[in-house]
Amino acid sequence: MADNKRNIILTGDRPTGPLHIGHYVGSLKRRVALQDSGKFDEIYILIADAQALTDNADDPQKIRDNIIQVTLDYLSCGIDPERSTICIQSELPALYELTAYYMNLVTTARLERNPTVKAEIKMRGFNEGGVGLPVGFYTYPISQAADITAFKANCVPVGEDQMPMLEQCREIVHKFNSTYGEVLVDPQIMLNENTACRRLPGTDGKAKMSKSLGNCIYLHASREELHQKVMSMFTDPDHINVSDPGKVEGNCVFTYLDAFCNDDLFAEYCPDFSCLDEMKEQYRKGGLGDVKCKRFLENVLNEELEPIRQRRARWEADIPAVYDILKAGTMKARETTGRTLSEVKDAMKINYFEDDALISEWEAR
Ligand code: TRP
């Protein structure tokens, strides 16, 4: 099957808020690089609105508001609609049919063991205070497997928090293929090599950037917003005077520099040092103030965000074009996912109206 040998990427995001620099460095930047590498036959980016609804059932307006927002974020980062197909999950009915068939291949015990689901249940307090666990949320790893397999993706570049989702998906692929025949493609997760990029903490030093904590730097942050966020960033609380020795570990400024800085930027923005290791060494010894490090970080981030701001301004001036890109991408994805669904139904022999043997077998009895 030719389709099963092609290099196909699928990634996606839940449209629950504007994307931030954690998304960018953990995944978006690499998507653009993979797109520009020309090594992939097809690239799909899924706006996972239905998945977002699994724990936002009371707020579809929030999801709706972020459809164009997230698309603008993609386009501003350099996702090129000529080479990457952006599509909306809820507009792809084949995904729900696949989910229904895959549900029969997964046990409740297996879902309960999924570490991401476990952690999220805890974080959202579903099982406490009598809120209860929505079935749709509980089963979203199965629908995510439908997302991935429907596009026949062999490569899924996502954050490491998605590892359990990929494992679950691969189990479904193996189970399906061994039960019904080789139809589905075994996907590989592709993680970021730079570990600092894998999970960027919030500007307050908390584990994750989150809208409700107000500790995000959004991709759409203006120069002023960025300045304010960087200057108020969590550093080493024991580093009080410039002369004090400071800690680099757990210090956001350095964590962000690890993720964003390349040493060439020192010549222009902080010529006292030639590389990040030198800067860290001085900070550890004492004699290097937070403000100087923050100014450098601000410049480093502006260097990255400025081209993104400029592309955004161009797309924002033409929202109907953004809408058309979404629509065209979704139509293309409908075809792709519909084809996989047909193959799945063929393999399961439940494609009754494409199957004349159903008549002849019956007549021969
Ligand atoms: N679960 C992913 C997240 O929370 C979003 C997502 C949905 C996804 N479907 C996907 C990612 C398929 C990769 C492939 O970020």
mmCIF file of C-alpha atoms and ligand atoms in Angstrom:
data_model
loop_
_atom_site.group_PDB
_atom_site.id
_atom_site.type_symbol
_atom_site.label_atom_id
_atom_site.label_comp_id
_atom_site.label_asym_id
_atom_site.label_seq_id
_atom_site.Cartn_x
_atom_site.Cartn_y
_atom_site.Cartn_z
ATOM 1 C CA MET A 1 0.000 0.000 0.000
ATOM 2 C CA ALA A 2 1.774 3.104 -1.260
ATOM 3 C CA ASP A 3 0.128 5.302 1.328
ATOM 4 C CA ASN A 4 1.676 3.311 4.139
ATOM 5 C CA LYS A 5 5.234 4.070 3.023
ATOM 6 C CA ARG A 6 5.002 7.813 2.813
ATOM 7 C CA ASN A 7 6.358 10.259 5.348
ATOM 8 C CA ILE A 8 3.402 11.892 6.948
ATOM 9 C CA ILE A 9 3.325 14.187 9.953
ATOM 10 C CA LEU A 10 0.374 14.811 12.196
ATOM 11 C CA THR A 11 0.438 17.186 15.131
ATOM 12 C CA GLY A 12 -2.193 19.179 16.860
ATOM 13 C CA ASP A 13 -3.178 21.514 19.643
ATOM 14 C CA ARG A 14 -6.233 22.047 21.767
ATOM 15 C CA PRO A 15 -7.609 25.499 21.010
ATOM 16 C CA THR A 16 -8.178 26.511 24.618
ATOM 17 C CA GLY A 17 -6.128 29.712 24.472
ATOM 18 C CA PRO A 18 -3.595 31.599 22.403
ATOM 19 C CA LEU A 19 -0.332 29.689 21.952
ATOM 20 C CA HIS A 20 2.634 30.785 24.042
ATOM 21 C CA ILE A 21 6.404 30.577 23.723
ATOM 22 C CA GLY A 22 6.338 27.226 25.525
ATOM 23 C CA HIS A 23 4.311 25.808 22.625
ATOM 24 C CA TYR A 24 6.647 27.549 20.234
ATOM 25 C CA VAL A 25 9.923 26.234 21.555
ATOM 26 C CA GLY A 26 8.483 22.819 22.452
ATOM 27 C CA SER A 27 6.811 22.131 19.161
ATOM 28 C CA LEU A 28 5.862 24.930 16.750
ATOM 29 C CA LYS A 29 9.372 25.978 15.865
ATOM 30 C CA ARG A 30 10.248 22.426 15.002
ATOM 31 C CA ARG A 31 7.114 21.958 12.936
ATOM 32 C CA VAL A 32 8.211 24.855 10.799
ATOM 33 C CA ALA A 33 11.717 23.385 10.490
ATOM 34 C CA LEU A 34 10.299 19.980 9.531
ATOM 35 C CA GLN A 35 8.033 21.666 7.002
ATOM 36 C CA ASP A 36 10.957 23.585 5.532
ATOM 37 C CA SER A 37 13.170 20.459 5.433
ATOM 38 C CA GLY A 38 11.131 19.130 2.511
ATOM 39 C CA LYS A 39 11.507 15.583 3.843
ATOM 40 C CA PHE A 40 7.813 14.970 4.363
ATOM 41 C CA ASP A 41 5.227 14.054 1.788
ATOM 42 C CA GLU A 42 2.399 15.511 3.794
ATOM 43 C CA ILE A 43 2.001 17.537 6.972
ATOM 44 C CA TYR A 44 -1.273 17.939 8.823
ATOM 45 C CA ILE A 45 -1.901 20.182 11.787
ATOM 46 C CA LEU A 46 -5.075 19.423 13.651
ATOM 47 C CA ILE A 47 -6.927 22.002 15.703
ATOM 48 C CA ALA A 48 -8.306 19.580 18.281
ATOM 49 C CA ASP A 49 -11.472 21.438 19.217
ATOM 50 C CA ALA A 50 -13.484 18.303 20.000
ATOM 51 C CA GLN A 51 -10.738 17.110 22.321
ATOM 52 C CA ALA A 52 -10.722 20.528 23.976
ATOM 53 C CA LEU A 53 -14.436 20.145 24.617
ATOM 54 C CA THR A 54 -13.852 16.927 26.581
ATOM 55 C CA ASP A 55 -12.975 19.055 29.595
ATOM 56 C CA ASN A 56 -14.561 22.363 28.533
ATOM 57 C CA ALA A 57 -18.078 21.213 27.802
ATOM 58 C CA ASP A 58 -19.486 24.269 29.565
ATOM 59 C CA ASP A 59 -17.510 26.727 27.462
ATOM 60 C CA PRO A 60 -17.714 26.114 23.698
ATOM 61 C CA GLN A 61 -17.415 29.867 23.218
ATOM 62 C CA LYS A 62 -13.837 29.721 24.491
ATOM 63 C CA ILE A 63 -12.991 27.017 21.972
ATOM 64 C CA ARG A 64 -14.701 28.920 19.155
ATOM 65 C CA ASP A 65 -12.772 32.103 20.026
ATOM 66 C CA ASN A 66 -9.489 30.293 19.733
ATOM 67 C CA ILE A 67 -9.953 28.669 16.321
ATOM 68 C CA ILE A 68 -8.841 31.740 14.364
ATOM 69 C CA GLN A 69 -6.434 32.698 17.165
ATOM 70 C CA VAL A 70 -4.514 29.413 16.981
ATOM 71 C CA THR A 71 -4.534 29.466 13.183
ATOM 72 C CA LEU A 72 -3.033 32.966 13.307
ATOM 73 C CA ASP A 73 -0.412 31.672 15.731
ATOM 74 C CA TYR A 74 0.524 28.891 13.282
ATOM 75 C CA LEU A 75 0.702 31.187 10.284
ATOM 76 C CA SER A 76 2.697 33.812 12.198
ATOM 77 C CA CYS A 77 5.279 31.207 13.139
ATOM 78 C CA GLY A 78 5.850 30.345 9.506
ATOM 79 C CA ILE A 79 3.498 27.440 8.925
ATOM 80 C CA ASP A 80 2.912 27.667 5.190
ATOM 81 C CA PRO A 81 -0.541 26.553 4.085
ATOM 82 C CA GLU A 82 0.901 25.477 0.731
ATOM 83 C CA ARG A 83 2.987 22.855 2.471
ATOM 84 C CA SER A 84 1.125 22.147 5.721
ATOM 85 C CA THR A 85 -2.566 21.423 5.950
ATOM 86 C CA ILE A 86 -4.348 23.049 8.884
ATOM 87 C CA CYS A 87 -7.689 21.414 9.708
ATOM 88 C CA ILE A 88 -10.439 21.379 12.321
ATOM 89 C CA GLN A 89 -11.070 18.143 14.190
ATOM 90 C CA SER A 90 -14.835 18.444 14.694
ATOM 91 C CA GLU A 91 -15.298 18.857 10.940
ATOM 92 C CA LEU A 92 -13.798 15.437 10.220
ATOM 93 C CA PRO A 93 -16.559 12.884 10.841
ATOM 94 C CA ALA A 94 -14.338 9.901 9.963
ATOM 95 C CA LEU A 95 -12.443 10.502 13.211
ATOM 96 C CA TYR A 96 -15.539 9.696 15.266
ATOM 97 C CA GLU A 97 -16.319 6.550 13.348
ATOM 98 C CA LEU A 98 -12.774 5.324 13.787
ATOM 99 C CA THR A 99 -12.940 6.167 17.487
ATOM 100 C CA ALA A 100 -16.057 4.029 17.839
ATOM 101 C CA TYR A 101 -14.382 0.972 16.275
ATOM 102 C CA TYR A 102 -11.155 1.442 18.230
ATOM 103 C CA MET A 103 -13.098 1.637 21.485
ATOM 104 C CA ASN A 104 -13.737 -2.080 21.142
ATOM 105 C CA LEU A 105 -9.998 -2.755 21.118
ATOM 106 C CA VAL A 106 -9.193 -0.990 24.389
ATOM 107 C CA THR A 107 -10.057 -2.002 27.947
ATOM 108 C CA THR A 108 -11.142 0.365 30.688
ATOM 109 C CA ALA A 109 -8.204 -0.922 32.763
ATOM 110 C CA ARG A 110 -5.804 0.193 30.039
ATOM 111 C CA LEU A 111 -7.337 3.665 29.906
ATOM 112 C CA GLU A 112 -7.087 3.977 33.659
ATOM 113 C CA ARG A 113 -3.367 3.220 33.472
ATOM 114 C CA ASN A 114 -2.672 6.019 30.989
ATOM 115 C CA PRO A 115 -0.398 8.359 33.018
ATOM 116 C CA THR A 116 -1.439 11.512 31.165
ATOM 117 C CA VAL A 117 -5.102 10.831 31.805
ATOM 118 C CA LYS A 118 -4.350 9.993 35.439
ATOM 119 C CA ALA A 119 -2.450 13.247 35.951
ATOM 120 C CA GLU A 120 -5.074 15.328 34.181
ATOM 121 C CA ILE A 121 -7.913 13.782 36.180
ATOM 122 C CA LYS A 122 -6.065 14.761 39.309
ATOM 123 C CA MET A 123 -5.200 18.253 38.101
ATOM 124 C CA ARG A 124 -8.781 18.998 37.076
ATOM 125 C CA GLY A 125 -10.246 17.482 40.226
ATOM 126 C CA PHE A 126 -12.745 15.358 38.263
ATOM 127 C CA ASN A 127 -12.830 12.632 40.856
ATOM 128 C CA GLU A 128 -12.985 14.909 43.861
ATOM 129 C CA GLY A 129 -15.896 16.945 45.111
ATOM 130 C CA GLY A 130 -18.346 14.767 43.214
ATOM 131 C CA VAL A 131 -17.767 16.423 39.809
ATOM 132 C CA GLY A 132 -17.272 13.068 38.151
ATOM 133 C CA LEU A 133 -15.258 12.081 35.116
ATOM 134 C CA PRO A 134 -16.773 12.828 31.685
ATOM 135 C CA VAL A 135 -16.773 9.718 29.475
ATOM 136 C CA GLY A 136 -15.505 11.770 26.545
ATOM 137 C CA PHE A 137 -12.520 12.882 28.559
ATOM 138 C CA TYR A 138 -11.822 9.382 29.811
ATOM 139 C CA THR A 139 -11.702 8.023 26.275
ATOM 140 C CA TYR A 140 -9.838 10.862 24.567
ATOM 141 C CA PRO A 141 -6.661 8.795 24.158
ATOM 142 C CA ILE A 142 -8.706 6.559 21.841
ATOM 143 C CA SER A 143 -9.927 9.495 19.803
ATOM 144 C CA GLN A 144 -6.382 10.802 19.643
ATOM 145 C CA ALA A 145 -5.368 7.425 18.200
ATOM 146 C CA ALA A 146 -8.083 7.964 15.602
ATOM 147 C CA ASP A 147 -6.596 11.394 14.801
ATOM 148 C CA ILE A 148 -3.142 9.973 14.261
ATOM 149 C CA THR A 149 -4.090 6.854 12.333
ATOM 150 C CA ALA A 150 -6.696 8.564 10.142
ATOM 151 C CA PHE A 151 -3.905 10.545 8.517
ATOM 152 C CA LYS A 152 -1.610 7.497 8.348
ATOM 153 C CA ALA A 153 0.972 9.587 10.167
ATOM 154 C CA ASN A 154 4.284 7.856 10.756
ATOM 155 C CA CYS A 155 5.760 10.826 12.596
ATOM 156 C CA VAL A 156 4.158 12.750 15.446
ATOM 157 C CA PRO A 157 6.273 15.652 16.725
ATOM 158 C CA VAL A 158 4.821 16.520 20.130
ATOM 159 C CA GLY A 159 5.907 17.246 23.687
ATOM 160 C CA GLU A 160 6.966 14.451 25.993
ATOM 161 C CA ASP A 161 3.702 14.759 27.923
ATOM 162 C CA GLN A 162 2.123 13.118 24.880
ATOM 163 C CA MET A 163 4.264 9.981 25.114
ATOM 164 C CA PRO A 164 1.545 7.896 26.830
ATOM 165 C CA MET A 165 -0.908 8.927 24.095
ATOM 166 C CA LEU A 166 1.461 7.661 21.445
ATOM 167 C CA GLU A 167 1.996 4.381 23.282
ATOM 168 C CA GLN A 168 -1.713 3.866 23.557
ATOM 169 C CA CYS A 169 -2.097 4.672 19.875
ATOM 170 C CA ARG A 170 0.550 2.143 18.873
ATOM 171 C CA GLU A 171 -1.159 -0.551 20.901
ATOM 172 C CA ILE A 172 -4.389 0.162 19.048
ATOM 173 C CA VAL A 173 -2.553 0.018 15.717
ATOM 174 C CA HIS A 174 -1.026 -3.369 16.567
ATOM 175 C CA LYS A 175 -4.287 -4.751 17.848
ATOM 176 C CA PHE A 176 -6.185 -3.519 14.820
ATOM 177 C CA ASN A 177 -3.645 -4.772 12.291
ATOM 178 C CA SER A 178 -3.318 -8.194 13.907
ATOM 179 C CA THR A 179 -7.089 -8.596 14.174
ATOM 180 C CA TYR A 180 -8.243 -7.243 10.811
ATOM 181 C CA GLY A 181 -5.162 -6.923 8.567
ATOM 182 C CA GLU A 182 -2.386 -4.414 7.966
ATOM 183 C CA VAL A 183 -4.149 -1.140 7.373
ATOM 184 C CA LEU A 184 -2.898 1.259 10.022
ATOM 185 C CA VAL A 185 0.538 2.848 10.192
ATOM 186 C CA ASP A 186 2.668 2.568 13.311
ATOM 187 C CA PRO A 187 3.468 6.139 14.402
ATOM 188 C CA GLN A 188 6.696 7.287 16.003
ATOM 189 C CA ILE A 189 6.863 10.125 18.471
ATOM 190 C CA MET A 190 9.465 12.766 17.657
ATOM 191 C CA LEU A 191 10.765 14.597 20.718
ATOM 192 C CA ASN A 192 12.794 17.787 20.850
ATOM 193 C CA GLU A 193 16.526 17.156 21.266
ATOM 194 C CA ASN A 194 17.019 20.230 23.429
ATOM 195 C CA THR A 195 15.608 19.099 26.757
ATOM 196 C CA ALA A 196 15.211 22.702 28.001
ATOM 197 C CA CYS A 197 12.689 23.106 25.190
ATOM 198 C CA ARG A 198 10.547 20.197 26.270
ATOM 199 C CA ARG A 199 8.831 21.849 29.169
ATOM 200 C CA LEU A 200 9.199 25.561 29.602
ATOM 201 C CA PRO A 201 8.103 26.701 33.082
ATOM 202 C CA GLY A 202 5.857 29.707 33.682
ATOM 203 C CA THR A 203 7.461 33.123 34.242
ATOM 204 C CA ASP A 204 6.743 32.651 37.966
ATOM 205 C CA GLY A 205 8.842 29.481 38.055
ATOM 206 C CA LYS A 206 5.810 27.189 38.301
ATOM 207 C CA ALA A 207 5.989 23.979 36.336
ATOM 208 C CA LYS A 208 3.757 24.988 33.438
ATOM 209 C CA MET A 209 2.589 28.084 31.638
ATOM 210 C CA SER A 210 -1.098 28.455 32.244
ATOM 211 C CA LYS A 211 -3.532 31.155 31.324
ATOM 212 C CA SER A 212 -5.208 31.162 34.750
ATOM 213 C CA LEU A 213 -1.879 31.682 36.539
ATOM 214 C CA GLY A 214 -1.012 34.636 34.304
ATOM 215 C CA ASN A 215 2.509 33.243 33.885
ATOM 216 C CA CYS A 216 2.547 32.891 30.091
ATOM 217 C CA ILE A 217 4.398 34.780 27.436
ATOM 218 C CA TYR A 218 2.112 34.622 24.432
ATOM 219 C CA LEU A 219 3.382 34.479 20.897
ATOM 220 C CA HIS A 220 1.345 37.592 20.227
ATOM 221 C CA ALA A 221 2.996 39.502 23.116
ATOM 222 C CA SER A 222 3.915 43.056 22.134
ATOM 223 C CA ARG A 223 7.349 44.459 22.936
ATOM 224 C CA GLU A 224 5.846 46.177 25.996
ATOM 225 C CA GLU A 225 4.147 43.038 27.284
ATOM 226 C CA LEU A 226 7.315 41.068 26.800
ATOM 227 C CA HIS A 227 9.335 43.660 28.681
ATOM 228 C CA GLN A 228 6.951 43.553 31.619
ATOM 229 C CA LYS A 229 6.921 39.731 31.728
ATOM 230 C CA VAL A 230 10.677 39.390 31.555
ATOM 231 C CA MET A 231 11.361 42.077 34.150
ATOM 232 C CA SER A 232 8.994 40.453 36.637
ATOM 233 C CA MET A 233 10.334 36.963 35.998
ATOM 234 C CA PHE A 234 11.169 34.597 38.854
ATOM 235 C CA THR A 235 14.922 34.202 39.383
ATOM 236 C CA ASP A 236 16.842 33.055 42.477
ATOM 237 C CA PRO A 237 15.105 34.458 45.577
ATOM 238 C CA ASP A 238 18.394 34.297 47.522
ATOM 239 C CA HIS A 239 20.247 36.372 44.941
ATOM 240 C CA ILE A 240 19.616 39.739 46.583
ATOM 241 C CA ASN A 241 22.689 41.852 45.908
ATOM 242 C CA VAL A 242 24.559 41.836 42.637
ATOM 243 C CA SER A 243 27.640 40.547 44.467
ATOM 244 C CA ASP A 244 25.778 37.510 45.898
ATOM 245 C CA PRO A 245 26.402 34.146 44.313
ATOM 246 C CA GLY A 246 23.313 33.040 42.399
ATOM 247 C CA LYS A 247 21.625 29.811 41.411
ATOM 248 C CA VAL A 248 21.064 29.005 37.784
ATOM 249 C CA GLU A 249 19.002 25.857 38.330
ATOM 250 C CA GLY A 250 15.313 26.619 38.717
ATOM 251 C CA ASN A 251 16.007 30.230 37.704
ATOM 252 C CA CYS A 252 13.577 31.054 34.901
ATOM 253 C CA VAL A 253 15.844 33.533 33.175
ATOM 254 C CA PHE A 254 18.434 30.832 32.628
ATOM 255 C CA THR A 255 15.892 28.139 31.799
ATOM 256 C CA TYR A 256 14.527 30.402 29.069
ATOM 257 C CA LEU A 257 18.021 31.245 27.876
ATOM 258 C CA ASP A 258 18.773 27.515 27.665
ATOM 259 C CA ALA A 259 15.764 27.155 25.414
ATOM 260 C CA PHE A 260 16.153 30.269 23.242
ATOM 261 C CA CYS A 261 19.664 31.623 23.309
ATOM 262 C CA ASN A 262 22.262 30.973 20.698
ATOM 263 C CA ASP A 263 25.756 32.112 21.547
ATOM 264 C CA ASP A 264 26.040 34.377 18.498
ATOM 265 C CA LEU A 265 23.622 36.791 20.155
ATOM 266 C CA PHE A 266 26.117 37.707 22.892
ATOM 267 C CA ALA A 267 28.260 39.785 20.542
ATOM 268 C CA GLU A 268 25.351 42.092 19.831
ATOM 269 C CA TYR A 269 23.404 42.128 23.073
ATOM 270 C CA CYS A 270 25.812 41.252 25.884
ATOM 271 C CA PRO A 271 29.439 41.495 24.736
ATOM 272 C CA ASP A 272 30.769 40.930 28.277
ATOM 273 C CA PHE A 273 30.326 37.227 27.636
ATOM 274 C CA SER A 274 30.938 35.039 24.658
ATOM 275 C CA CYS A 275 28.572 32.243 25.519
ATOM 276 C CA LEU A 276 25.828 31.191 27.904
ATOM 277 C CA ASP A 277 28.143 28.979 29.969
ATOM 278 C CA GLU A 278 30.335 31.984 30.696
ATOM 279 C CA MET A 279 27.354 34.030 31.763
ATOM 280 C CA LYS A 280 26.148 31.240 34.044
ATOM 281 C CA GLU A 281 29.556 30.871 35.609
ATOM 282 C CA GLN A 282 29.682 34.544 36.485
ATOM 283 C CA TYR A 283 26.161 34.424 37.911
ATOM 284 C CA ARG A 284 27.065 31.460 40.101
ATOM 285 C CA LYS A 285 30.182 33.191 41.396
ATOM 286 C CA GLY A 286 28.451 36.479 42.127
ATOM 287 C CA GLY A 287 28.829 39.906 40.541
ATOM 288 C CA LEU A 288 26.196 39.522 37.860
ATOM 289 C CA GLY A 289 22.830 41.207 38.420
ATOM 290 C CA ASP A 290 19.421 39.861 37.449
ATOM 291 C CA VAL A 291 18.533 42.965 35.453
ATOM 292 C CA LYS A 292 21.463 42.527 33.113
ATOM 293 C CA CYS A 293 20.507 38.894 32.481
ATOM 294 C CA LYS A 294 16.886 39.882 31.979
ATOM 295 C CA ARG A 295 17.785 42.595 29.463
ATOM 296 C CA PHE A 296 19.731 40.026 27.517
ATOM 297 C CA LEU A 297 16.862 37.540 27.639
ATOM 298 C CA GLU A 298 14.442 40.220 26.490
ATOM 299 C CA ASN A 299 16.624 40.884 23.455
ATOM 300 C CA VAL A 300 16.962 37.180 22.735
ATOM 301 C CA LEU A 301 13.188 36.742 22.861
ATOM 302 C CA ASN A 302 12.532 39.820 20.739
ATOM 303 C CA GLU A 303 14.923 38.461 18.159
ATOM 304 C CA GLU A 304 12.673 35.378 17.923
ATOM 305 C CA LEU A 305 9.309 37.117 18.263
ATOM 306 C CA GLU A 306 9.794 40.089 15.952
ATOM 307 C CA PRO A 307 9.467 38.171 12.671
ATOM 308 C CA ILE A 308 6.458 36.388 14.179
ATOM 309 C CA ARG A 309 4.842 39.744 15.045
ATOM 310 C CA GLN A 310 5.398 41.009 11.530
ATOM 311 C CA ARG A 311 3.874 37.956 9.878
ATOM 312 C CA ARG A 312 0.934 38.142 12.297
ATOM 313 C CA ALA A 313 0.236 41.751 11.365
ATOM 314 C CA ARG A 314 0.029 40.738 7.697
ATOM 315 C CA TRP A 315 -2.362 37.840 8.347
ATOM 316 C CA GLU A 316 -4.477 39.845 10.779
ATOM 317 C CA ALA A 317 -5.133 42.324 8.015
ATOM 318 C CA ASP A 318 -6.770 39.527 5.998
ATOM 319 C CA ILE A 319 -8.878 37.307 8.269
ATOM 320 C CA PRO A 320 -11.084 36.086 5.388
ATOM 321 C CA ALA A 321 -7.948 34.549 3.875
ATOM 322 C CA VAL A 322 -7.210 32.799 7.176
ATOM 323 C CA TYR A 323 -10.757 31.445 7.176
ATOM 324 C CA ASP A 324 -10.332 30.147 3.623
ATOM 325 C CA ILE A 325 -7.104 28.401 4.563
ATOM 326 C CA LEU A 326 -8.889 26.611 7.388
ATOM 327 C CA LYS A 327 -11.743 25.625 5.173
ATOM 328 C CA ALA A 328 -9.574 24.340 2.327
ATOM 329 C CA GLY A 329 -7.340 22.451 4.771
ATOM 330 C CA THR A 330 -10.319 20.851 6.438
ATOM 331 C CA MET A 331 -11.768 19.738 3.085
ATOM 332 C CA LYS A 332 -8.490 18.120 2.138
ATOM 333 C CA ALA A 333 -8.295 16.407 5.534
ATOM 334 C CA ARG A 334 -11.862 15.139 5.071
ATOM 335 C CA GLU A 335 -10.744 13.278 1.976
ATOM 336 C CA THR A 336 -7.654 11.833 3.620
ATOM 337 C CA THR A 337 -9.434 10.657 6.757
ATOM 338 C CA GLY A 338 -12.410 9.387 4.758
ATOM 339 C CA ARG A 339 -10.090 7.198 2.695
ATOM 340 C CA THR A 340 -8.607 5.645 5.813
ATOM 341 C CA LEU A 341 -12.062 5.016 7.220
ATOM 342 C CA SER A 342 -12.994 3.147 4.015
ATOM 343 C CA GLU A 343 -9.905 0.992 4.307
ATOM 344 C CA VAL A 344 -10.688 0.279 7.939
ATOM 345 C CA LYS A 345 -14.220 -0.754 7.084
ATOM 346 C CA ASP A 346 -12.971 -2.908 4.186
ATOM 347 C CA ALA A 347 -10.577 -4.672 6.528
ATOM 348 C CA MET A 348 -13.340 -5.254 9.067
ATOM 349 C CA LYS A 349 -15.674 -6.350 6.266
ATOM 350 C CA ILE A 350 -18.322 -3.907 7.361
ATOM 351 C CA ASN A 351 -18.261 -1.977 4.077
ATOM 352 C CA TYR A 352 -21.544 -3.629 3.137
ATOM 353 C CA PHE A 353 -22.498 -1.489 0.169
ATOM 354 C CA GLU A 354 -19.108 -1.769 -1.501
ATOM 355 C CA ASP A 355 -19.125 -5.504 -1.035
ATOM 356 C CA ASP A 356 -21.032 -7.537 -3.617
ATOM 357 C CA ALA A 357 -19.775 -10.728 -1.999
ATOM 358 C CA LEU A 358 -22.326 -10.099 0.691
ATOM 359 C CA ILE A 359 -24.992 -11.012 -1.874
ATOM 360 C CA SER A 360 -23.150 -13.860 -3.586
ATOM 361 C CA GLU A 361 -22.124 -15.501 -0.319
ATOM 362 C CA TRP A 362 -25.695 -15.396 0.867
ATOM 363 C CA GLU A 363 -27.022 -16.799 -2.397
ATOM 364 C CA ALA A 364 -24.496 -19.642 -2.345
ATOM 365 C CA ARG A 365 -25.706 -20.889 1.045
HETATM 366 N N1 TRP B 1 -3.439 16.058 23.049
HETATM 367 C C1 TRP B 1 -2.740 17.072 22.318
HETATM 368 C C2 TRP B 1 -2.422 18.211 23.312
HETATM 369 O O1 TRP B 1 -3.086 18.326 24.326
HETATM 370 C C3 TRP B 1 -3.526 17.629 21.153
HETATM 371 C C4 TRP B 1 -3.810 16.608 20.096
HETATM 372 C C5 TRP B 1 -5.030 16.122 19.733
HETATM 373 C C6 TRP B 1 -2.858 15.944 19.281
HETATM 374 N N2 TRP B 1 -4.905 15.205 18.746
HETATM 375 C C7 TRP B 1 -3.608 15.081 18.442
HETATM 376 C C8 TRP B 1 -1.466 15.986 19.178
HETATM 377 C C9 TRP B 1 -2.956 14.240 17.527
HETATM 378 C C10 TRP B 1 -0.848 15.165 18.245
HETATM 379 C C11 TRP B 1 -1.575 14.294 17.434
HETATM 380 O O2 TRP B 1 -1.544 18.968 23.041
#
